[in-house]
XYZ file of C-alpha atoms in Angstrom:
757
model
C 9.780 28.179 10.864
C 12.879 29.944 12.157
C 15.812 30.941 9.944
C 18.228 29.633 12.541
C 17.655 26.080 11.303
C 19.300 26.839 7.968
C 22.661 28.173 6.890
C 23.234 31.439 5.070
C 23.888 29.601 1.772
C 20.571 27.721 1.989
C 18.632 30.876 2.820
C 20.235 32.835 -0.023
C 19.751 30.046 -2.595
C 16.113 29.598 -1.541
C 15.482 33.329 -1.855
C 16.808 33.334 -5.435
C 14.515 30.431 -6.318
C 11.487 31.974 -4.607
C 10.982 29.062 -2.215
C 11.607 28.421 1.474
C 14.885 27.041 2.772
C 12.957 24.033 4.110
C 11.568 23.256 0.652
C 14.977 23.779 -0.952
C 16.530 21.273 1.425
C 13.835 18.751 0.523
C 14.393 19.205 -3.219
C 18.154 18.919 -2.860
C 17.716 15.724 -0.855
C 16.008 14.264 -3.939
C 19.098 14.825 -6.034
C 17.939 18.026 -7.744
C 20.494 20.746 -8.356
C 19.511 24.390 -7.928
C 19.659 24.723 -11.724
C 17.197 21.841 -12.192
C 14.664 22.949 -9.578
C 12.738 25.546 -11.650
C 12.122 23.122 -14.527
C 11.154 20.377 -12.066
C 8.593 22.553 -10.285
C 7.251 24.009 -13.539
C 7.499 21.190 -16.152
C 7.447 22.246 -19.800
C 6.323 20.144 -22.757
C 9.267 21.616 -24.656
C 11.564 19.630 -22.358
C 10.211 16.242 -23.502
C 12.848 14.058 -25.110
C 12.607 13.272 -28.799
C 10.613 10.155 -29.723
C 13.536 9.224 -31.963
C 15.732 8.711 -28.897
C 13.980 5.345 -28.682
C 15.758 2.866 -30.919
C 13.423 1.598 -33.627
C 10.936 4.483 -33.309
C 11.868 5.967 -36.687
C 11.296 2.625 -38.431
C 8.063 2.062 -36.483
C 6.677 5.452 -37.487
C 7.636 4.903 -41.148
C 5.879 1.519 -41.258
C 2.715 2.852 -39.608
C 2.717 5.891 -41.898
C 2.995 3.602 -44.909
C 0.036 1.538 -43.648
C -2.022 4.705 -43.276
C -1.112 5.923 -46.771
C -1.915 2.532 -48.339
C -5.211 2.125 -46.427
C -3.955 -1.130 -44.931
C -5.800 -2.901 -42.145
C -4.122 -2.160 -38.816
C -4.669 -4.048 -35.584
C -3.481 -2.647 -32.234
C -2.700 -5.483 -29.811
C -2.418 -4.435 -26.155
C -2.284 -5.611 -22.574
C -5.339 -5.881 -20.318
C -4.214 -3.515 -17.542
C -4.750 0.233 -17.236
C -1.480 0.984 -19.054
C -2.355 -1.265 -21.995
C -5.925 0.048 -22.203
C -4.672 3.650 -22.238
C -1.983 2.849 -24.824
C -4.566 1.254 -27.135
C -6.884 4.234 -26.674
C -4.138 6.712 -27.608
C -3.327 4.917 -30.866
C -6.976 4.291 -31.720
C -7.853 7.977 -31.259
C -4.804 9.116 -33.242
C -5.443 6.707 -36.149
C -9.235 6.887 -36.200
C -10.377 8.626 -39.351
C -6.954 8.197 -40.918
C -6.733 4.411 -41.166
C -8.691 1.171 -41.111
C -7.830 0.341 -37.505
C -9.153 -2.012 -34.849
C -7.837 -3.328 -31.533
C -7.592 -6.536 -29.552
C -6.929 -7.241 -25.867
C -6.312 -10.831 -24.743
C -8.506 -12.319 -22.058
C -6.452 -12.780 -18.905
C -8.165 -16.071 -18.001
C -8.101 -17.796 -21.403
C -5.221 -16.113 -23.259
C -2.821 -15.115 -20.499
C -0.405 -12.201 -20.726
C 0.913 -10.806 -24.003
C 0.743 -12.153 -27.512
C 0.037 -15.814 -28.169
C -0.477 -17.750 -31.356
C -3.955 -19.004 -30.443
C -5.196 -15.410 -30.097
C -3.479 -14.417 -33.351
C -5.176 -17.306 -35.146
C -8.579 -16.016 -33.999
C -7.682 -12.484 -35.078
C -6.604 -13.602 -38.550
C -9.718 -15.734 -38.988
C -11.990 -12.877 -37.937
C -10.248 -9.893 -39.517
C -6.959 -10.476 -41.268
C -4.768 -7.383 -40.674
C -1.865 -6.211 -42.806
C -0.049 -4.737 -39.817
C -0.129 -5.555 -36.100
C 1.136 -2.963 -33.611
C 1.697 -4.058 -30.033
C 1.452 -1.656 -27.114
C 2.609 -2.426 -23.566
C 3.632 -5.957 -24.635
C 5.473 -7.856 -27.359
C 9.121 -7.582 -26.347
C 9.216 -11.358 -25.686
C 6.947 -12.354 -28.615
C 9.667 -14.181 -30.596
C 7.508 -17.122 -31.714
C 4.520 -14.898 -32.405
C 6.622 -12.654 -34.640
C 7.742 -15.706 -36.615
C 4.132 -16.861 -36.955
C 2.931 -13.483 -38.250
C 5.853 -13.274 -40.655
C 4.924 -16.701 -42.065
C 1.391 -15.392 -42.545
C 2.672 -12.363 -44.481
C 1.646 -9.940 -41.737
C 4.027 -7.239 -40.535
C 4.578 -6.624 -36.831
C 5.684 -3.473 -35.014
C 6.411 -3.944 -31.303
C 6.167 -0.947 -28.968
C 6.833 -1.911 -25.368
C 8.497 -0.711 -22.164
C 9.291 -4.014 -20.464
C 12.782 -5.405 -20.042
C 14.157 -7.150 -23.176
C 15.480 -10.689 -22.898
C 18.297 -12.390 -24.785
C 16.362 -12.713 -28.051
C 14.260 -9.969 -29.633
C 11.324 -10.551 -31.998
C 12.298 -10.528 -35.696
C 10.434 -7.329 -36.573
C 10.538 -3.582 -35.945
C 10.920 -3.054 -32.181
C 10.631 0.253 -30.314
C 11.450 -0.200 -26.634
C 13.492 2.413 -24.755
C 14.914 -0.241 -22.444
C 16.845 -1.979 -25.239
C 19.733 0.474 -25.226
C 18.383 3.030 -22.705
C 19.193 6.069 -24.798
C 17.354 9.188 -23.698
C 14.546 8.639 -21.182
C 13.937 4.908 -20.694
C 11.364 4.663 -17.891
C 8.217 5.338 -19.919
C 5.134 3.197 -19.400
C 3.528 1.410 -22.347
C 1.175 4.319 -23.015
C 4.183 6.657 -22.880
C 5.832 4.721 -25.724
C 2.542 4.838 -27.660
C 2.419 8.604 -27.110
C 5.960 8.889 -28.484
C 4.839 6.971 -31.579
C 1.985 9.447 -32.073
C 4.473 12.320 -31.683
C 6.703 10.725 -34.322
C 3.711 10.280 -36.647
C 1.733 13.477 -36.153
C 3.911 15.957 -34.234
C 2.162 18.182 -31.694
C -1.065 16.200 -31.967
C 0.222 14.000 -29.159
C -0.778 16.784 -26.751
C -4.436 15.795 -27.209
C -3.768 12.508 -25.447
C -1.673 13.670 -22.492
C -4.603 13.101 -20.110
C -4.903 9.433 -21.070
C -1.150 8.950 -20.887
C -0.999 10.652 -17.472
C -3.472 8.124 -16.071
C -1.378 5.218 -17.386
C 1.889 6.773 -16.193
C 0.636 7.132 -12.624
C -1.221 3.803 -12.608
C 1.743 1.781 -13.906
C 3.971 3.058 -11.074
C 6.826 4.237 -13.282
C 9.136 6.922 -11.830
C 7.469 10.345 -11.933
C 10.603 12.131 -13.089
C 11.834 13.370 -16.468
C 9.337 12.789 -19.286
C 6.948 10.984 -16.958
C 6.643 13.990 -14.660
C 6.024 16.297 -17.615
C 3.346 13.969 -19.031
C 1.627 13.468 -15.670
C 1.765 17.184 -14.787
C 0.228 18.424 -18.025
C -2.097 15.435 -18.384
C -3.720 16.051 -15.004
C -4.104 19.725 -15.866
C -5.808 18.676 -19.072
C -8.174 16.477 -17.035
C -9.093 19.539 -14.970
C -9.414 22.045 -17.829
C -11.167 19.910 -20.459
C -12.010 16.510 -18.973
C -13.077 13.674 -21.222
C -16.627 12.680 -20.472
C -15.688 9.082 -19.676
C -12.890 10.029 -17.262
C -15.088 12.555 -15.491
C -17.935 10.054 -15.186
C -15.775 7.262 -13.804
C -13.771 9.468 -11.441
C -16.773 11.423 -10.189
C -14.725 14.619 -10.216
C -13.201 17.002 -12.742
C -9.974 17.778 -10.909
C -7.822 14.672 -10.573
C -4.793 14.314 -8.322
C -2.219 11.561 -8.649
C -3.788 9.967 -5.567
C -7.215 10.026 -7.257
C -5.758 8.235 -10.272
C -3.886 5.655 -8.205
C -6.629 4.759 -5.747
C -9.905 5.565 -7.538
C -9.585 5.692 -11.312
C -6.905 3.107 -12.131
C -8.397 0.303 -9.984
C -11.726 0.699 -11.780
C -10.107 0.611 -15.222
C -7.989 -2.365 -14.185
C -10.982 -4.246 -12.786
C -12.363 -5.033 -16.246
C -9.242 -6.939 -17.301
C -8.752 -8.619 -13.951
C -12.165 -10.242 -13.813
C -13.146 -10.581 -17.466
C -12.512 -8.786 -20.733
C -10.723 -5.433 -20.817
C -12.061 -4.722 -24.320
C -15.012 -2.793 -22.885
C -12.787 -0.456 -20.843
C -11.350 1.122 -24.007
C -14.816 2.560 -24.560
C -14.209 4.836 -21.602
C -11.886 6.876 -23.841
C -13.358 6.211 -27.292
C -17.111 6.559 -26.707
C -18.934 9.880 -26.430
C -22.525 8.735 -25.852
C -23.634 9.721 -22.342
C -25.795 6.685 -21.670
C -23.169 4.286 -23.019
C -20.513 5.846 -20.780
C -22.809 5.896 -17.753
C -23.549 2.191 -18.201
C -19.837 1.438 -18.645
C -18.857 3.441 -15.554
C -21.435 1.587 -13.464
C -20.223 -1.771 -14.783
C -16.594 -0.908 -13.998
C -17.660 0.187 -10.513
C -19.328 -3.186 -9.935
C -16.290 -5.014 -11.321
C -14.032 -3.072 -8.967
C -16.161 -3.812 -5.913
C -16.039 -7.514 -6.773
C -12.292 -7.275 -7.418
C -11.775 -5.746 -3.967
C -13.665 -8.580 -2.287
C -11.693 -11.234 -4.176
C -8.380 -9.491 -3.483
C -9.117 -9.235 0.248
C -9.776 -12.970 0.309
C -6.487 -13.743 -1.476
C -4.542 -11.523 0.943
C -6.259 -13.153 3.931
C -5.499 -16.639 2.570
C -1.861 -15.717 1.966
C -1.440 -14.262 5.454
C -2.818 -17.444 6.976
C -0.389 -19.499 4.894
C 2.526 -17.362 6.142
C 1.862 -17.981 9.815
C 4.722 -20.012 11.207
C 7.181 -19.108 8.425
C 10.718 -18.484 9.730
C 11.606 -15.056 8.322
C 15.145 -15.471 9.643
C 15.798 -17.747 6.658
C 12.869 -16.990 4.333
C 12.863 -13.406 3.058
C 10.753 -13.840 -0.043
C 7.102 -14.891 -0.165
C 6.304 -17.601 -2.735
C 2.808 -19.102 -2.452
C 0.400 -21.053 -4.650
C -3.324 -21.660 -4.310
C -5.404 -23.154 -7.153
C -8.513 -21.252 -6.015
C -7.010 -17.779 -6.300
C -8.261 -15.502 -9.075
C -5.298 -14.808 -11.375
C -6.452 -11.275 -12.085
C -5.873 -10.009 -8.544
C -2.541 -11.703 -7.802
C -0.475 -8.603 -8.641
C -2.469 -6.381 -6.292
C -2.382 -8.980 -3.527
C 1.375 -9.500 -3.976
C 1.912 -5.737 -3.710
C -0.033 -5.661 -0.438
C 2.062 -8.480 1.005
C 5.322 -6.882 -0.129
C 4.309 -3.670 1.632
C 3.179 -5.394 4.848
C 6.103 -7.811 5.157
C 8.830 -5.607 3.590
C 10.005 -8.357 1.225
C 9.275 -9.532 -2.360
C 6.095 -11.543 -2.885
C 5.187 -13.922 -5.729
C 1.702 -15.435 -5.827
C 0.608 -18.222 -8.167
C -2.777 -19.601 -9.135
C -3.860 -22.381 -11.446
C -4.262 -26.110 -11.212
C -3.128 -28.877 -13.461
C 0.115 -28.662 -15.425
C 0.839 -24.927 -15.317
C 0.799 -22.156 -12.727
C 0.568 -18.429 -13.504
C 2.088 -15.952 -11.092
C 2.567 -12.253 -10.390
C 5.525 -10.809 -8.511
C 5.924 -7.504 -6.688
C 9.043 -6.334 -4.904
C 10.581 -3.895 -2.468
C 13.050 -1.166 -3.359
C 16.128 -3.193 -2.399
C 15.356 -6.164 -4.682
C 15.204 -6.026 -8.498
C 12.654 -8.781 -8.996
C 13.196 -8.994 -12.781
C 16.907 -9.541 -12.269
C 16.272 -12.097 -9.530
C 13.781 -14.073 -11.616
C 16.013 -13.895 -14.703
C 18.411 -16.343 -13.041
C 15.982 -19.230 -13.536
C 14.352 -18.727 -16.939
C 14.858 -22.422 -17.737
C 12.003 -23.155 -15.309
C 9.471 -20.832 -16.976
C 6.907 -21.138 -19.711
C 6.365 -17.356 -19.803
C 8.233 -14.478 -18.194
C 8.426 -10.695 -18.397
C 8.489 -7.556 -16.320
C 10.738 -4.931 -14.785
C 12.532 -4.079 -11.538
C 9.520 -3.901 -9.219
C 6.953 -6.134 -10.934
C 6.965 -9.243 -13.106
C 4.770 -12.013 -14.425
C 5.872 -15.619 -14.644
C 4.386 -18.929 -15.745
C 5.848 -22.312 -14.929
C 5.033 -25.995 -14.986
C 3.523 -27.277 -11.753
C 6.361 -29.790 -11.450
C 8.868 -26.922 -11.307
C 7.154 -24.974 -8.516
C 8.991 -26.559 -5.568
C 12.387 -26.142 -7.255
C 11.485 -22.544 -8.145
C 10.579 -21.672 -4.559
C 13.706 -23.290 -3.132
C 15.911 -21.486 -5.654
C 14.365 -18.077 -4.926
C 14.597 -18.495 -1.156
C 18.252 -19.518 -1.489
C 19.097 -16.698 -3.920
C 17.590 -14.024 -1.695
C 19.344 -15.321 1.420
C 22.703 -15.502 -0.368
C 22.462 -12.273 -2.377
C 20.840 -9.791 -0.021
C 21.809 -8.926 3.569
C 19.160 -9.209 6.265
C 19.201 -5.427 6.705
C 17.583 -4.993 3.286
C 14.374 -6.462 4.714
C 14.274 -4.718 8.065
C 11.764 -1.855 8.297
C 13.783 1.308 7.877
C 13.669 4.523 9.800
C 11.875 7.089 7.633
C 14.147 9.131 5.370
C 12.157 12.168 6.356
C 12.922 15.706 7.389
C 12.482 16.505 11.040
C 10.111 19.321 11.890
C 9.813 21.292 15.087
C 6.661 22.344 16.897
C 7.170 25.981 15.817
C 7.096 25.246 12.064
C 4.720 27.176 9.837
C 2.993 23.942 8.860
C 0.399 25.545 6.589
C 2.986 27.467 4.562
C 5.018 24.308 4.132
C 1.935 22.268 3.143
C 1.002 24.848 0.505
C 4.553 24.835 -0.854
C 4.551 21.037 -1.072
C 1.696 21.217 -3.580
C 4.310 22.250 -6.163
C 5.669 18.682 -5.981
C 2.486 17.285 -7.487
C 1.945 14.929 -9.136
C 3.600 12.687 -6.581
C 4.086 8.949 -6.781
C 6.837 6.421 -7.403
C 10.159 8.198 -7.989
C 8.704 11.448 -6.643
C 6.958 10.328 -3.462
C 4.764 12.466 -1.296
C 7.277 13.673 1.304
C 7.065 12.462 4.867
C 8.127 14.330 7.951
C 8.949 13.472 11.537
C 7.813 15.444 14.554
C 9.358 14.277 17.827
C 7.353 15.442 20.804
C 5.892 14.342 24.135
C 2.554 15.164 25.714
C 0.528 15.251 22.482
C -3.102 14.422 23.260
C -5.050 12.361 20.703
C -8.847 12.227 20.820
C -11.056 9.611 19.203
C -13.080 10.908 16.265
C -16.611 10.107 17.370
C -16.901 6.465 18.418
C -15.039 5.157 15.379
C -11.512 3.723 15.360
C -9.801 6.881 14.066
C -7.976 9.437 16.216
C -6.908 13.057 15.850
C -4.486 15.486 17.447
C -5.263 19.179 17.053
C -2.470 21.557 17.946
C -1.293 25.007 17.030
C -1.023 25.076 13.248
C -1.335 21.298 12.706
C -3.976 18.593 12.720
C -2.693 15.003 12.782
C -5.060 12.219 11.691
C -4.468 8.583 12.621
C -6.618 5.890 11.044
C -7.797 2.678 12.717
C -4.441 1.047 13.451
C -3.529 4.075 15.571
C -6.624 3.764 17.784
C -4.371 2.979 20.770
C -3.057 6.566 20.738
C -6.163 7.859 22.529
C -5.022 10.000 25.435
C -1.761 11.804 26.023
C 1.481 10.341 24.688
C 4.029 9.974 27.459
C 7.752 9.936 26.846
C 9.367 11.250 23.697
C 7.579 9.934 20.627
C 8.327 10.227 16.895
C 5.322 10.816 14.657
C 5.944 10.174 10.958
C 3.349 11.765 8.680
C 2.627 13.161 5.261
C 1.493 16.766 5.078
C -1.216 18.414 3.025
C -3.682 21.296 3.032
C -7.099 20.733 4.579
C -10.125 22.993 4.306
C -13.110 23.298 6.660
C -15.705 26.043 6.315
C -13.368 27.979 4.030
C -10.575 27.808 6.594
C -7.293 26.373 5.357
C -5.151 24.370 7.758
C -2.226 21.950 7.687
C -3.325 18.324 7.922
C -0.959 15.434 8.541
C -1.762 11.760 7.974
C 0.099 9.469 10.360
C 2.329 6.791 8.792
C 4.030 5.435 11.898
C 4.537 6.171 15.575
C 7.750 5.178 17.375
C 8.504 5.542 21.071
C 11.961 7.066 21.598
C 11.655 6.994 25.355
C 8.966 5.228 27.375
C 7.260 7.102 30.171
C 3.890 5.472 30.737
C 2.295 5.332 34.165
C 1.450 1.863 35.455
C -2.246 2.783 35.579
C -2.236 3.747 31.898
C -0.301 0.609 30.935
C -2.826 -1.570 32.791
C -5.680 0.112 30.919
C -3.928 -0.691 27.643
C -3.674 -4.357 28.690
C -7.254 -4.975 29.863
C -8.081 -6.733 26.585
C -5.892 -9.630 27.799
C -8.694 -10.668 30.155
C -10.860 -11.589 27.189
C -8.307 -14.070 25.806
C -8.375 -17.785 26.465
C -5.887 -20.362 25.240
C -4.226 -23.677 25.929
C -0.891 -23.236 24.158
C 2.314 -24.426 25.762
C 4.458 -21.730 27.419
C 8.125 -22.520 27.991
C 10.863 -20.980 30.124
C 13.960 -19.192 28.860
C 17.264 -18.138 30.379
C 18.697 -14.632 30.158
C 21.594 -15.981 28.104
C 19.212 -17.488 25.563
C 17.208 -14.248 25.479
C 20.361 -12.247 24.717
C 21.106 -14.538 21.785
C 17.638 -14.087 20.306
C 17.718 -10.298 20.860
C 20.826 -10.146 18.669
C 19.036 -11.761 15.698
C 17.447 -9.398 13.170
C 14.162 -11.288 12.808
C 11.734 -13.435 14.660
C 11.640 -12.339 18.323
C 9.150 -10.128 20.148
C 9.915 -9.246 23.772
C 6.722 -8.239 25.594
C 6.582 -6.027 28.680
C 3.581 -4.578 30.500
C 4.976 -1.728 32.600
C 7.725 0.878 32.700
C 9.622 -0.981 35.429
C 9.506 -4.218 33.428
C 10.961 -2.496 30.364
C 13.816 -1.021 32.395
C 14.538 -4.422 33.979
C 14.564 -6.119 30.549
C 17.063 -3.606 29.131
C 19.293 -4.048 32.191
C 19.198 -7.859 32.026
C 19.240 -8.146 28.212
C 21.273 -5.106 27.029
C 20.729 -6.055 23.368
C 17.067 -5.042 23.787
C 18.107 -1.399 24.190
C 18.888 -1.314 20.462
C 15.572 -2.875 19.400
C 12.681 -0.723 18.166
C 9.811 -0.361 20.638
C 6.175 -0.671 19.602
C 3.805 0.840 22.144
C 0.419 -0.827 21.914
C -0.066 -0.847 18.149
C 1.604 -2.980 15.482
C 3.546 -0.962 12.907
C 3.934 -3.702 10.270
C 3.634 -7.469 9.817
C 7.340 -7.875 9.124
C 8.600 -9.810 12.184
C 11.727 -7.736 12.806
C 12.904 -8.341 16.359
C 11.465 -5.716 18.685
C 10.148 -4.881 22.136
C 6.366 -4.616 22.454
C 5.084 -2.472 25.301
C 1.496 -3.266 26.371
C 0.330 -4.732 23.034
C -3.245 -3.894 22.087
C -5.923 -6.467 21.337
C -5.232 -6.459 17.582
C -1.500 -7.148 17.870
C -0.746 -10.253 15.778
C 2.233 -12.250 17.083
C 1.742 -15.161 14.692
C 4.475 -14.082 12.234
C 7.170 -14.028 14.921
C 9.146 -17.189 15.490
C 9.065 -16.633 19.236
C 7.465 -14.342 21.829
C 9.284 -13.777 25.121
C 7.187 -12.365 27.947
C 9.382 -10.334 30.307
C 6.859 -9.374 32.960
C 3.446 -9.965 34.502
C 0.479 -10.022 32.116
C -2.957 -9.208 33.514
C -4.314 -12.651 32.703
C -2.858 -16.090 33.220
C -4.535 -17.101 29.930
C -2.778 -14.474 27.829
C 0.507 -16.290 27.189
C -1.220 -19.627 26.400
C -3.412 -17.651 23.992
C -0.321 -16.228 22.236
C 1.242 -19.700 22.163
C -1.716 -20.939 20.105
C -0.915 -18.485 17.288
C 1.716 -20.748 15.685
C 4.707 -19.147 17.434
C 6.833 -20.332 20.348
C 6.049 -18.553 23.610
C 8.368 -18.234 26.597
C 8.151 -16.693 30.063
C 11.477 -15.080 30.937
C 10.950 -14.491 34.656
C 8.158 -16.945 35.543
C 6.069 -14.402 37.435
C 2.383 -14.875 38.151
C -0.250 -12.845 36.338
C -1.505 -9.642 37.967
C -5.240 -9.408 37.197
C -7.303 -6.378 38.264
C -9.991 -6.551 40.919
C -13.614 -6.299 39.812
C -16.633 -5.954 42.057
C -20.015 -7.376 41.075
C -21.602 -4.278 42.555
C -19.447 -1.941 40.452
C -20.362 -3.830 37.266
C -24.065 -3.571 38.164
C -23.678 0.142 38.945
C -22.103 0.686 35.540
C -24.979 -1.175 33.875
C -27.530 0.984 35.719
C -25.743 4.141 34.538
C -25.699 2.949 30.918
C -29.355 1.930 31.204
C -30.423 5.315 32.540
C -28.631 7.094 29.686
C -30.309 4.774 27.166
C -33.758 5.379 28.711
C -33.196 9.141 28.523
C -32.033 8.684 24.917
C -28.805 10.501 25.745
C -26.057 10.532 23.108
C -22.433 10.861 24.092
C -20.324 13.032 21.807
C -17.082 11.121 22.429
C -15.995 7.985 24.334
C -14.340 10.345 26.837
C -17.690 12.070 27.509
C -19.442 8.719 27.873
C -16.833 7.454 30.334
C -17.068 10.655 32.390
C -20.881 10.418 32.631
C -20.956 6.728 33.635
C -18.044 7.059 36.068
C -19.666 10.042 37.793
C -22.973 8.242 38.317
C -21.550 4.824 39.235
C -18.597 6.239 41.216
C -15.972 4.231 39.318
C -12.257 4.667 38.782
C -11.009 4.767 35.179
C -9.895 1.107 35.366
C -13.143 -0.022 36.997
C -15.182 1.729 34.306
C -13.184 0.256 31.425
C -13.315 -3.288 32.832
C -17.040 -3.051 33.597
C -17.701 -1.786 30.066
C -15.729 -4.683 28.558
C -17.639 -7.215 30.669
C -21.036 -5.738 29.760
C -20.181 -5.546 26.070
C -18.794 -9.100 26.163
C -22.130 -10.320 27.587
C -24.121 -8.394 24.969
C -25.796 -6.251 27.627
C -24.667 -2.912 26.158
C -23.462 -1.585 22.824
C -22.536 1.899 21.649
C -22.917 2.868 17.985
C -20.485 4.966 15.968
C -22.783 7.918 16.679
C -22.735 7.422 20.445
C -26.210 5.858 20.686
C -26.430 3.447 23.624
C -28.403 0.220 23.313
C -29.107 -1.880 26.408
C -30.365 -5.454 26.738
C -32.199 -6.132 30.019
C -32.132 -9.903 29.640
C -30.758 -11.515 32.804
C -27.445 -13.324 32.555
C -24.567 -14.450 34.753
C -21.402 -12.350 34.939
C -19.403 -15.584 34.923
C -20.304 -16.031 31.239
C -17.776 -13.293 30.427
C -14.115 -14.231 30.023
C -13.208 -10.726 31.183
C -14.998 -11.368 34.472
C -13.604 -14.885 34.937
C -9.982 -13.843 34.322
C -10.164 -10.913 36.748
C -10.008 -11.133 40.536
C -13.502 -10.417 41.757
C -15.484 -9.848 44.927
C -19.207 -9.779 45.461
């Protein structure tokens, strides 16, 4: 990292703070002043806001204290997600031994979200409490408050969701009512504040539980939330609870561990059954009880993942053919979907399509739905415009739950689609260029990666920073025979997971690599490791031979879809639209011709081989790989010569319109029967000798040398042989050969190529 990149003021300010100028620039870009930086990097519990900043907290603490003094029966009523489970656990641990206290969590399938009178009737019949305390719910429980009041039972609501026009007639502590002090706490954060109001410093015992909820509930990791998460994760490392350690499988937890390992397992109980058992993770101490619980939650989570994948797959199929030019919000219903996974599935769709998503399940009179949004759309505010259609509703800016009568679903969807189109410009839903700092090849990547660890815990509101390196000539190698790739350069290792498999080889032209940066360790050697987020071609400089290799998969496609013709004038009109059009080219010369004939294409992003997202923002696709999914585009315009005459009809079958701009014939490669047989013999000899190839590159070199094949001949022969089931190569490079006789003409790759005997 050279000082010349930064001004004298930046270098001097960074020196005073004891950090690099690069890190200072990053912190300033997040709105932190130089005065705020030390307390942000080194959070202190003394900086937590007073619990009494929350309106109603004083009255809530007084009522709970009175119940404790009078030995009244207390019931803690919470939500069934990780936040609610953690909030219940905090209050149960704080009150245990001081009061006659029990808890209740509604069943998602039978009770739905939040308080309801049917559940309260069961509670009263089973164990009549004197005081009910809600955590992570209750702000909309107007009727339930009236019911409890009629029964002579007091209610204290502690919640963090957005209040509506009418509040429950009881003591309410919710920081979002008047937003005094810090108002972005999760439900467990409000419960922790109640414990602080009741018992002072004792709240520190429960920071670990609250940290898990804070990270899992995706509230901004700034202010009080950052302090709680920072010290809570340290507590997990220094004195981990047995249940947390057992479920996580590790003592030291990062925010990523909580988000992707711990929270999903805690959530799984409430999504697929009763969340009551999950509270035991924090309350129980018995080893065998906790081990059994951890195993059960693991099984629940595995089942939840399977169900969620199915919902996402169903939703993606339902979205094929949608016109995203006019529809910029996803609203879908399927009676077979499991209600407990709708929120996760909606979040996946919102991320993939860059727009809000609302998924509903249920059959009969009422549908239950979960909504997730993107940064540009406040989903709570959007949904609040149509409360007359709902039976239940609650949430906040990025997530909400809603119930409505089945008869209202069509009107609801039409209203939301119209509202989004009228209220938000199209640019809000276009994938954005990363707001990332640009790095140069001479950076001290390891020093920067080590410095970035001071940002932890990262998450919503304090995201893991992303950087952009713009280079050409970076060579990516496949990791073994799997789909992942890696670039190893001076001071930096860049990892690309499966969707970047097309990067194998040397990148030509100037390319932007967006990545997050961390510290890796191998054999006690520390190094800077980047994880690729996106790859964007700034200039295209790909040899025709390389482009043809990227397109060989086209020979395996067959289709009968209708392909139309299009004029240059029509193409220019579609290129000017923000959504719906993919221009496809197969060579450098074709791209240059397209930009000359359709100048609007020069401003479109270019995807080389791989698909960056499912959002159908208009773009140019250069040599799309075999996994590229065109079905969410309204139209695909081919501006060149594909390798197979079947490729465009195949695309046309994927529910989008397909056009040929220039009407040129396909340009298939030439394959020789003898070359295919020579390749088979080479593979067979390696299999007989039990030879293992270390990488696909090594395998290709060995077969090409023996069979005397060009790179294109080898790749096409391999595809034909694999297509016929005559060869296969395992992830470990083990070659398996079938010697059963078959005809080459059974392979689509062979049929669609030009061939000679």
